[in-house]
PDB file of C-alpha atoms and ligand atoms in Angstrom:
ATOM      1  CA  MET A   1     -11.474  13.267   3.222  1.00  0.00           C
ATOM      2  CA  PRO A   2      -9.534  14.779   6.142  1.00  0.00           C
ATOM      3  CA  LEU A   3      -7.436  12.520   8.342  1.00  0.00           C
ATOM      4  CA  PHE A   4      -7.331  13.326  12.059  1.00  0.00           C
ATOM      5  CA  ILE A   5      -4.457  11.619  13.760  1.00  0.00           C
ATOM      6  CA  ALA A   6      -4.560  11.768  17.567  1.00  0.00           C
ATOM      7  CA  ASN A   7      -0.910  11.475  18.708  1.00  0.00           C
ATOM      8  CA  TRP A   8      -1.199  10.824  22.401  1.00  0.00           C
ATOM      9  CA  LYS A   9       2.593  10.749  22.882  1.00  0.00           C
ATOM     10  CA  MET A  10       3.198   9.652  26.513  1.00  0.00           C
ATOM     11  CA  TYR A  11       0.288  11.727  27.902  1.00  0.00           C
ATOM     12  CA  LYS A  12      -2.031   8.856  28.951  1.00  0.00           C
ATOM     13  CA  THR A  13      -1.344   5.881  31.165  1.00  0.00           C
ATOM     14  CA  TYR A  14      -2.512   2.463  29.984  1.00  0.00           C
ATOM     15  CA  ASP A  15      -5.669   2.600  32.124  1.00  0.00           C
ATOM     16  CA  GLU A  16      -6.501   6.135  30.953  1.00  0.00           C
ATOM     17  CA  ALA A  17      -6.115   5.217  27.318  1.00  0.00           C
ATOM     18  CA  ILE A  18      -8.160   2.033  27.478  1.00  0.00           C
ATOM     19  CA  SER A  19     -10.957   3.900  29.370  1.00  0.00           C
ATOM     20  CA  PHE A  20     -10.972   6.614  26.701  1.00  0.00           C
ATOM     21  CA  ALA A  21     -11.315   3.959  23.937  1.00  0.00           C
ATOM     22  CA  LYS A  22     -14.125   2.075  25.761  1.00  0.00           C
ATOM     23  CA  ASP A  23     -16.030   5.125  26.980  1.00  0.00           C
ATOM     24  CA  HIS A  24     -16.054   6.871  23.564  1.00  0.00           C
ATOM     25  CA  HIS A  25     -15.949   3.858  21.217  1.00  0.00           C
ATOM     26  CA  GLU A  26     -19.357   4.472  19.672  1.00  0.00           C
ATOM     27  CA  GLU A  27     -18.972   8.204  19.183  1.00  0.00           C
ATOM     28  CA  LEU A  28     -15.445   7.820  17.782  1.00  0.00           C
ATOM     29  CA  VAL A  29     -16.719   5.296  15.252  1.00  0.00           C
ATOM     30  CA  SER A  30     -19.619   7.511  14.233  1.00  0.00           C
ATOM     31  CA  LEU A  31     -17.378  10.605  14.010  1.00  0.00           C
ATOM     32  CA  SER A  32     -14.939   8.688  11.762  1.00  0.00           C
ATOM     33  CA  LYS A  33     -17.450   8.774   8.923  1.00  0.00           C
ATOM     34  CA  ASN A  34     -18.962  11.254   6.551  1.00  0.00           C
ATOM     35  CA  GLY A  35     -15.667  12.038   4.983  1.00  0.00           C
ATOM     36  CA  ASN A  36     -13.550  12.035   8.122  1.00  0.00           C
ATOM     37  CA  GLN A  37     -11.029   9.406   9.170  1.00  0.00           C
ATOM     38  CA  ILE A  38      -9.998   9.172  12.821  1.00  0.00           C
ATOM     39  CA  ILE A  39      -6.668   7.478  13.544  1.00  0.00           C
ATOM     40  CA  ILE A  40      -5.625   7.021  17.162  1.00  0.00           C
ATOM     41  CA  SER A  41      -1.968   6.714  18.178  1.00  0.00           C
ATOM     42  CA  PRO A  42      -1.687   5.531  21.788  1.00  0.00           C
ATOM     43  CA  SER A  43       1.469   4.157  23.410  1.00  0.00           C
ATOM     44  CA  PHE A  44       2.928   0.811  22.225  1.00  0.00           C
ATOM     45  CA  LEU A  45       1.521  -0.988  25.261  1.00  0.00           C
ATOM     46  CA  CYS A  46      -2.085  -0.036  24.302  1.00  0.00           C
ATOM     47  CA  LEU A  47      -1.840  -0.833  20.557  1.00  0.00           C
ATOM     48  CA  ASP A  48      -2.977  -4.464  20.692  1.00  0.00           C
ATOM     49  CA  GLN A  49      -6.049  -3.626  22.858  1.00  0.00           C
ATOM     50  CA  PHE A  50      -6.944  -0.648  20.672  1.00  0.00           C
ATOM     51  CA  CYS A  51      -6.692  -2.802  17.497  1.00  0.00           C
ATOM     52  CA  LYS A  52      -9.104  -5.250  19.114  1.00  0.00           C
ATOM     53  CA  ILE A  53     -11.527  -2.610  20.429  1.00  0.00           C
ATOM     54  CA  PHE A  54     -11.746  -0.856  17.003  1.00  0.00           C
ATOM     55  CA  LYS A  55     -11.373  -3.949  14.833  1.00  0.00           C
ATOM     56  CA  GLY A  56     -13.475  -3.758  11.632  1.00  0.00           C
ATOM     57  CA  SER A  57     -14.593  -0.191  12.471  1.00  0.00           C
ATOM     58  CA  SER A  58     -13.930   3.106  10.724  1.00  0.00           C
ATOM     59  CA  VAL A  59     -11.347   4.097  13.410  1.00  0.00           C
ATOM     60  CA  SER A  60      -7.753   3.122  12.560  1.00  0.00           C
ATOM     61  CA  ILE A  61      -4.828   2.578  14.933  1.00  0.00           C
ATOM     62  CA  CYS A  62      -1.345   4.057  14.599  1.00  0.00           C
ATOM     63  CA  ALA A  63       1.955   3.336  16.360  1.00  0.00           C
ATOM     64  CA  GLN A  64       4.113   6.298  17.434  1.00  0.00           C
ATOM     65  CA  ASN A  65       7.352   4.682  16.258  1.00  0.00           C
ATOM     66  CA  CYS A  66       8.946   1.399  15.133  1.00  0.00           C
ATOM     67  CA  SER A  67      12.396  -0.087  14.981  1.00  0.00           C
ATOM     68  CA  THR A  68      14.852   0.434  12.111  1.00  0.00           C
ATOM     69  CA  LYS A  69      15.415  -3.302  12.230  1.00  0.00           C
ATOM     70  CA  GLN A  70      13.258  -6.207  11.164  1.00  0.00           C
ATOM     71  CA  SER A  71      14.293  -8.518  14.088  1.00  0.00           C
ATOM     72  CA  GLY A  72      17.333  -9.446  16.181  1.00  0.00           C
ATOM     73  CA  PRO A  73      19.276  -8.405  19.295  1.00  0.00           C
ATOM     74  CA  TYR A  74      17.716  -4.903  19.767  1.00  0.00           C
ATOM     75  CA  THR A  75      16.596  -4.653  23.360  1.00  0.00           C
ATOM     76  CA  GLY A  76      13.543  -2.453  23.844  1.00  0.00           C
ATOM     77  CA  GLU A  77      12.687  -2.097  20.186  1.00  0.00           C
ATOM     78  CA  VAL A  78       9.350  -2.826  18.475  1.00  0.00           C
ATOM     79  CA  ASP A  79       9.361  -4.423  15.003  1.00  0.00           C
ATOM     80  CA  ALA A  80       7.135  -3.462  12.110  1.00  0.00           C
ATOM     81  CA  PRO A  81       6.013  -7.021  11.332  1.00  0.00           C
ATOM     82  CA  SER A  82       4.529  -7.320  14.803  1.00  0.00           C
ATOM     83  CA  LEU A  83       2.678  -4.011  14.328  1.00  0.00           C
ATOM     84  CA  ALA A  84       1.201  -5.364  11.140  1.00  0.00           C
ATOM     85  CA  GLN A  85       0.255  -8.667  12.835  1.00  0.00           C
ATOM     86  CA  ILE A  86      -1.857  -6.939  15.525  1.00  0.00           C
ATOM     87  CA  GLY A  87      -3.671  -4.850  12.894  1.00  0.00           C
ATOM     88  CA  CYS A  88      -1.920  -1.520  13.292  1.00  0.00           C
ATOM     89  CA  GLN A  89      -2.486   0.302   9.952  1.00  0.00           C
ATOM     90  CA  TYR A  90      -0.349   3.467  10.423  1.00  0.00           C
ATOM     91  CA  THR A  91       2.937   4.395  12.132  1.00  0.00           C
ATOM     92  CA  ILE A  92       4.420   7.870  12.832  1.00  0.00           C
ATOM     93  CA  VAL A  93       8.095   8.181  11.907  1.00  0.00           C
ATOM     94  CA  GLY A  94      10.584  10.999  12.193  1.00  0.00           C
ATOM     95  CA  HIS A  95       8.616  12.992  14.777  1.00  0.00           C
ATOM     96  CA  SER A  96      10.727  15.939  15.919  1.00  0.00           C
ATOM     97  CA  GLU A  97      10.667  14.593  19.472  1.00  0.00           C
ATOM     98  CA  ARG A  98      12.299  11.399  18.139  1.00  0.00           C
ATOM     99  CA  ARG A  99      14.784  13.354  15.959  1.00  0.00           C
ATOM    100  CA  HIS A 100      15.859  15.771  18.712  1.00  0.00           C
ATOM    101  CA  LEU A 101      15.420  13.918  22.014  1.00  0.00           C
ATOM    102  CA  PHE A 102      16.389  10.424  20.735  1.00  0.00           C
ATOM    103  CA  TYR A 103      18.848  11.503  18.033  1.00  0.00           C
ATOM    104  CA  GLU A 104      17.136   9.760  15.131  1.00  0.00           C
ATOM    105  CA  THR A 105      18.818  10.403  11.792  1.00  0.00           C
ATOM    106  CA  SER A 106      17.439  10.601   8.263  1.00  0.00           C
ATOM    107  CA  TYR A 107      18.914   7.133   7.700  1.00  0.00           C
ATOM    108  CA  ASP A 108      16.961   5.741  10.628  1.00  0.00           C
ATOM    109  CA  ILE A 109      13.796   7.295   9.320  1.00  0.00           C
ATOM    110  CA  ALA A 110      14.350   5.952   5.805  1.00  0.00           C
ATOM    111  CA  ALA A 111      14.925   2.484   7.194  1.00  0.00           C
ATOM    112  CA  LYS A 112      11.756   2.619   9.199  1.00  0.00           C
ATOM    113  CA  ILE A 113       9.724   3.777   6.196  1.00  0.00           C
ATOM    114  CA  GLU A 114      11.074   0.878   4.154  1.00  0.00           C
ATOM    115  CA  LEU A 115      10.124  -1.662   6.825  1.00  0.00           C
ATOM    116  CA  LEU A 116       6.644  -0.139   7.180  1.00  0.00           C
ATOM    117  CA  PHE A 117       6.070  -0.383   3.422  1.00  0.00           C
ATOM    118  CA  GLN A 118       7.272  -3.981   3.400  1.00  0.00           C
ATOM    119  CA  ASN A 119       4.669  -4.723   6.094  1.00  0.00           C
ATOM    120  CA  LYS A 120       1.874  -2.755   4.340  1.00  0.00           C
ATOM    121  CA  ILE A 121       1.673  -0.127   7.128  1.00  0.00           C
ATOM    122  CA  VAL A 122       1.141   3.496   6.093  1.00  0.00           C
ATOM    123  CA  PRO A 123       4.026   5.673   7.362  1.00  0.00           C
ATOM    124  CA  ILE A 124       3.141   9.139   8.675  1.00  0.00           C
ATOM    125  CA  ILE A 125       6.429  10.869   8.055  1.00  0.00           C
ATOM    126  CA  CYS A 126       7.040  14.105  10.052  1.00  0.00           C
ATOM    127  CA  ILE A 127       9.247  16.924   8.834  1.00  0.00           C
ATOM    128  CA  GLY A 128       9.703  20.444  10.167  1.00  0.00           C
ATOM    129  CA  GLU A 129      12.104  23.189  10.975  1.00  0.00           C
ATOM    130  CA  THR A 130      13.382  24.488  14.327  1.00  0.00           C
ATOM    131  CA  ILE A 131      12.775  28.056  15.507  1.00  0.00           C
ATOM    132  CA  ALA A 132      16.350  29.011  14.583  1.00  0.00           C
ATOM    133  CA  THR A 133      15.847  27.809  11.002  1.00  0.00           C
ATOM    134  CA  TYR A 134      12.496  29.504  10.783  1.00  0.00           C
ATOM    135  CA  LEU A 135      13.955  32.850  11.959  1.00  0.00           C
ATOM    136  CA  LYS A 136      16.824  32.540   9.488  1.00  0.00           C
ATOM    137  CA  GLY A 137      14.262  32.060   6.673  1.00  0.00           C
ATOM    138  CA  ASP A 138      15.891  28.698   5.869  1.00  0.00           C
ATOM    139  CA  THR A 139      12.808  26.466   6.234  1.00  0.00           C
ATOM    140  CA  VAL A 140      12.573  25.239   2.662  1.00  0.00           C
ATOM    141  CA  ASN A 141      16.277  24.192   2.582  1.00  0.00           C
ATOM    142  CA  VAL A 142      15.870  22.147   5.809  1.00  0.00           C
ATOM    143  CA  LEU A 143      12.625  20.528   4.556  1.00  0.00           C
ATOM    144  CA  ARG A 144      14.353  19.683   1.268  1.00  0.00           C
ATOM    145  CA  GLU A 145      17.184  17.984   3.122  1.00  0.00           C
ATOM    146  CA  GLN A 146      14.694  16.037   5.331  1.00  0.00           C
ATOM    147  CA  LEU A 147      12.728  14.971   2.250  1.00  0.00           C
ATOM    148  CA  GLU A 148      15.730  13.714   0.303  1.00  0.00           C
ATOM    149  CA  SER A 149      16.133  10.368   2.046  1.00  0.00           C
ATOM    150  CA  ILE A 150      12.363   9.951   2.405  1.00  0.00           C
ATOM    151  CA  LEU A 151      11.559  10.421  -1.336  1.00  0.00           C
ATOM    152  CA  PHE A 152      14.351   8.055  -2.248  1.00  0.00           C
ATOM    153  CA  ILE A 153      12.360   5.293  -0.529  1.00  0.00           C
ATOM    154  CA  THR A 154       8.760   6.333  -1.306  1.00  0.00           C
ATOM    155  CA  LYS A 155       9.538   6.442  -5.015  1.00  0.00           C
ATOM    156  CA  GLN A 156      10.414   2.710  -4.907  1.00  0.00           C
ATOM    157  CA  TYR A 157       6.987   1.623  -3.569  1.00  0.00           C
ATOM    158  CA  SER A 158       3.518   1.973  -4.944  1.00  0.00           C
ATOM    159  CA  LEU A 159       2.032   2.355  -1.461  1.00  0.00           C
ATOM    160  CA  ALA A 160       0.236   5.289   0.196  1.00  0.00           C
ATOM    161  CA  TYR A 161       2.011   7.451   2.810  1.00  0.00           C
ATOM    162  CA  CYS A 162       1.545  10.751   4.590  1.00  0.00           C
ATOM    163  CA  ILE A 163       3.950  13.605   5.097  1.00  0.00           C
ATOM    164  CA  ALA A 164       3.178  15.761   8.120  1.00  0.00           C
ATOM    165  CA  TYR A 165       4.618  19.245   8.158  1.00  0.00           C
ATOM    166  CA  GLU A 166       5.173  20.049  11.811  1.00  0.00           C
ATOM    167  CA  PRO A 167       7.198  23.173  12.580  1.00  0.00           C
ATOM    168  CA  VAL A 168       9.125  22.246  15.760  1.00  0.00           C
ATOM    169  CA  TRP A 169       8.403  25.758  17.167  1.00  0.00           C
ATOM    170  CA  ALA A 170       4.647  25.138  16.758  1.00  0.00           C
ATOM    171  CA  ILE A 171       4.543  21.822  18.668  1.00  0.00           C
ATOM    172  CA  GLY A 172       2.959  22.225  22.094  1.00  0.00           C
ATOM    173  CA  THR A 173       3.472  26.023  22.062  1.00  0.00           C
ATOM    174  CA  GLY A 174       0.075  27.339  20.949  1.00  0.00           C
ATOM    175  CA  LYS A 175       1.752  28.972  17.977  1.00  0.00           C
ATOM    176  CA  THR A 176       1.085  28.214  14.296  1.00  0.00           C
ATOM    177  CA  PRO A 177       2.468  29.590  11.023  1.00  0.00           C
ATOM    178  CA  ASN A 178       0.257  32.205   9.416  1.00  0.00           C
ATOM    179  CA  SER A 179      -1.968  31.561   6.423  1.00  0.00           C
ATOM    180  CA  GLN A 180       0.532  32.806   3.826  1.00  0.00           C
ATOM    181  CA  GLU A 181       3.425  30.800   5.328  1.00  0.00           C
ATOM    182  CA  LEU A 182       1.260  27.619   5.347  1.00  0.00           C
ATOM    183  CA  THR A 183      -0.049  28.198   1.810  1.00  0.00           C
ATOM    184  CA  ASP A 184       3.523  28.671   0.502  1.00  0.00           C
ATOM    185  CA  ILE A 185       4.960  25.640   2.349  1.00  0.00           C
ATOM    186  CA  PHE A 186       2.188  23.263   1.293  1.00  0.00           C
ATOM    187  CA  GLN A 187       2.316  24.492  -2.312  1.00  0.00           C
ATOM    188  CA  TRP A 188       6.072  23.923  -2.303  1.00  0.00           C
ATOM    189  CA  LEU A 189       5.617  20.458  -0.698  1.00  0.00           C
ATOM    190  CA  SER A 190       3.063  19.362  -3.210  1.00  0.00           C
ATOM    191  CA  GLU A 191       5.267  20.441  -6.116  1.00  0.00           C
ATOM    192  CA  THR A 192       8.409  18.945  -4.596  1.00  0.00           C
ATOM    193  CA  VAL A 193       6.928  15.619  -3.527  1.00  0.00           C
ATOM    194  CA  ASN A 194       4.705  15.477  -6.637  1.00  0.00           C
ATOM    195  CA  ASP A 195       3.180  12.122  -5.794  1.00  0.00           C
ATOM    196  CA  PRO A 196      -0.556  11.217  -5.757  1.00  0.00           C
ATOM    197  CA  LYS A 197       0.218   8.473  -3.167  1.00  0.00           C
ATOM    198  CA  CYS A 198       1.045  11.142  -0.586  1.00  0.00           C
ATOM    199  CA  THR A 199      -1.414  12.872   1.739  1.00  0.00           C
ATOM    200  CA  PHE A 200      -0.108  16.056   3.374  1.00  0.00           C
ATOM    201  CA  LEU A 201      -0.918  16.817   6.986  1.00  0.00           C
ATOM    202  CA  TYR A 202      -0.305  19.784   9.265  1.00  0.00           C
ATOM    203  CA  GLY A 203       0.789  19.321  12.895  1.00  0.00           C
ATOM    204  CA  GLY A 204       1.758  21.720  15.706  1.00  0.00           C
ATOM    205  CA  SER A 205      -0.760  23.215  18.165  1.00  0.00           C
ATOM    206  CA  ALA A 206      -3.758  22.168  16.081  1.00  0.00           C
ATOM    207  CA  ASP A 207      -6.849  22.645  18.218  1.00  0.00           C
ATOM    208  CA  GLU A 208     -10.589  23.308  18.025  1.00  0.00           C
ATOM    209  CA  LYS A 209      -9.994  27.055  17.486  1.00  0.00           C
ATOM    210  CA  ASN A 210      -7.677  26.810  14.479  1.00  0.00           C
ATOM    211  CA  SER A 211      -8.564  23.465  12.818  1.00  0.00           C
ATOM    212  CA  ALA A 212     -11.070  24.962  10.368  1.00  0.00           C
ATOM    213  CA  PHE A 213      -8.468  27.517   9.274  1.00  0.00           C
ATOM    214  CA  LEU A 214      -5.758  24.829   8.984  1.00  0.00           C
ATOM    215  CA  LEU A 215      -7.950  22.451   6.985  1.00  0.00           C
ATOM    216  CA  GLN A 216      -8.765  25.032   4.339  1.00  0.00           C
ATOM    217  CA  ILE A 217      -5.122  25.554   3.386  1.00  0.00           C
ATOM    218  CA  PRO A 218      -4.727  24.063  -0.132  1.00  0.00           C
ATOM    219  CA  HIS A 219      -3.106  20.572  -0.099  1.00  0.00           C
ATOM    220  CA  VAL A 220      -3.714  20.053   3.616  1.00  0.00           C
ATOM    221  CA  GLY A 221      -5.390  16.605   3.822  1.00  0.00           C
ATOM    222  CA  GLY A 222      -5.615  16.371   7.606  1.00  0.00           C
ATOM    223  CA  LEU A 223      -4.132  17.183  11.010  1.00  0.00           C
ATOM    224  CA  LEU A 224      -1.692  15.459  13.320  1.00  0.00           C
ATOM    225  CA  ILE A 225      -2.969  16.567  16.768  1.00  0.00           C
ATOM    226  CA  GLY A 226      -1.058  16.110  19.983  1.00  0.00           C
ATOM    227  CA  GLY A 227      -2.254  17.679  23.229  1.00  0.00           C
ATOM    228  CA  ALA A 228      -5.688  18.731  21.964  1.00  0.00           C
ATOM    229  CA  SER A 229      -6.501  15.144  20.954  1.00  0.00           C
ATOM    230  CA  CYS A 230      -6.243  13.797  24.496  1.00  0.00           C
ATOM    231  CA  ASN A 231      -9.567  15.329  25.507  1.00  0.00           C
ATOM    232  CA  PHE A 232     -12.570  13.697  23.870  1.00  0.00           C
ATOM    233  CA  GLN A 233     -14.754  16.798  23.669  1.00  0.00           C
ATOM    234  CA  THR A 234     -11.937  18.799  22.054  1.00  0.00           C
ATOM    235  CA  LEU A 235     -11.145  16.031  19.590  1.00  0.00           C
ATOM    236  CA  LYS A 236     -14.845  15.804  18.760  1.00  0.00           C
ATOM    237  CA  LYS A 237     -15.016  19.569  18.031  1.00  0.00           C
ATOM    238  CA  ILE A 238     -11.907  19.382  15.822  1.00  0.00           C
ATOM    239  CA  VAL A 239     -13.288  16.422  13.825  1.00  0.00           C
ATOM    240  CA  SER A 240     -16.754  17.948  13.531  1.00  0.00           C
ATOM    241  CA  LEU A 241     -15.189  21.005  11.856  1.00  0.00           C
ATOM    242  CA  GLY A 242     -13.958  18.708   9.062  1.00  0.00           C
ATOM    243  CA  GLN A 243     -17.369  17.141   8.610  1.00  0.00           C
ATOM    244  CA  ILE A 244     -18.617  17.300   5.034  1.00  0.00           C
ATOM    245  CA  ASP A 245     -22.336  16.954   5.690  1.00  0.00           C
TER     246      ASP A 245
HETATM  247  P1  PGA B 301       0.728  19.385  19.585  1.00  0.00           P
HETATM  248  O1  PGA B 301       1.633  18.190  19.046  1.00  0.00           O
HETATM  249  O2  PGA B 301      -0.601  19.270  18.838  1.00  0.00           O
HETATM  250  O3  PGA B 301       0.578  19.081  21.053  1.00  0.00           O
HETATM  251  O4  PGA B 301       1.448  20.662  19.311  1.00  0.00           O
HETATM  252  C1  PGA B 301       1.615  17.791  17.688  1.00  0.00           C
HETATM  253  C2  PGA B 301       2.607  16.716  17.451  1.00  0.00           C
HETATM  254  O5  PGA B 301       3.654  16.711  18.074  1.00  0.00           O
HETATM  255  O6  PGA B 301       2.329  15.787  16.627  1.00  0.00           O
END
């Protein structure tokens, strides 16, 4: 059952996001069936409305981040308990944009995962190498390092989670790893993580032209889609390619 996570980043304003949800509500709900699961990740400000609009439907809602802290004097932060209270079922953590632009560390990411588990929210944990690492052939070492603090936490909980492999050099660039590279990485990930609670996702320039190819890579259980997910017709094409019947 492929997961399709629409990571809207900061692409849509509040009004644009709400219009998208209202205009395409019915089609999104019917697309999120027959073996497909659509998960929409709008900005924080839209989450409450989205949870209400899609309440009780087959479409799930995902936050793009959360605080490392449960509560307290942390101006501008958003706590995991509040995300759970509004009905948010998933949260992205460790996205490379957070790691590189906002200096998030492995410790921050581990703390967020723990808080999400405590609040019964499924973490979508992003890992991936930079272009420099890729060119040096050092990808697996970097992924192993990124996984270390994550697996330390996930082993302590019996709850489901996702690991999204997103090469930094593939995000928003139109480039993707080739079939052999993806096959090798996902095989290595599945052996290294070795956990039936984990669903593996691919992210980085996934679109309607390459999604069928990406979804047939062994161990890929879905896609984390940025830019291409902002257009309804494109998202529809991507999801339709994962349709089982
Ligand atoms: P992209 O982004 O699909 O626009 O490359 C993916 C992501 O950053 O999650």
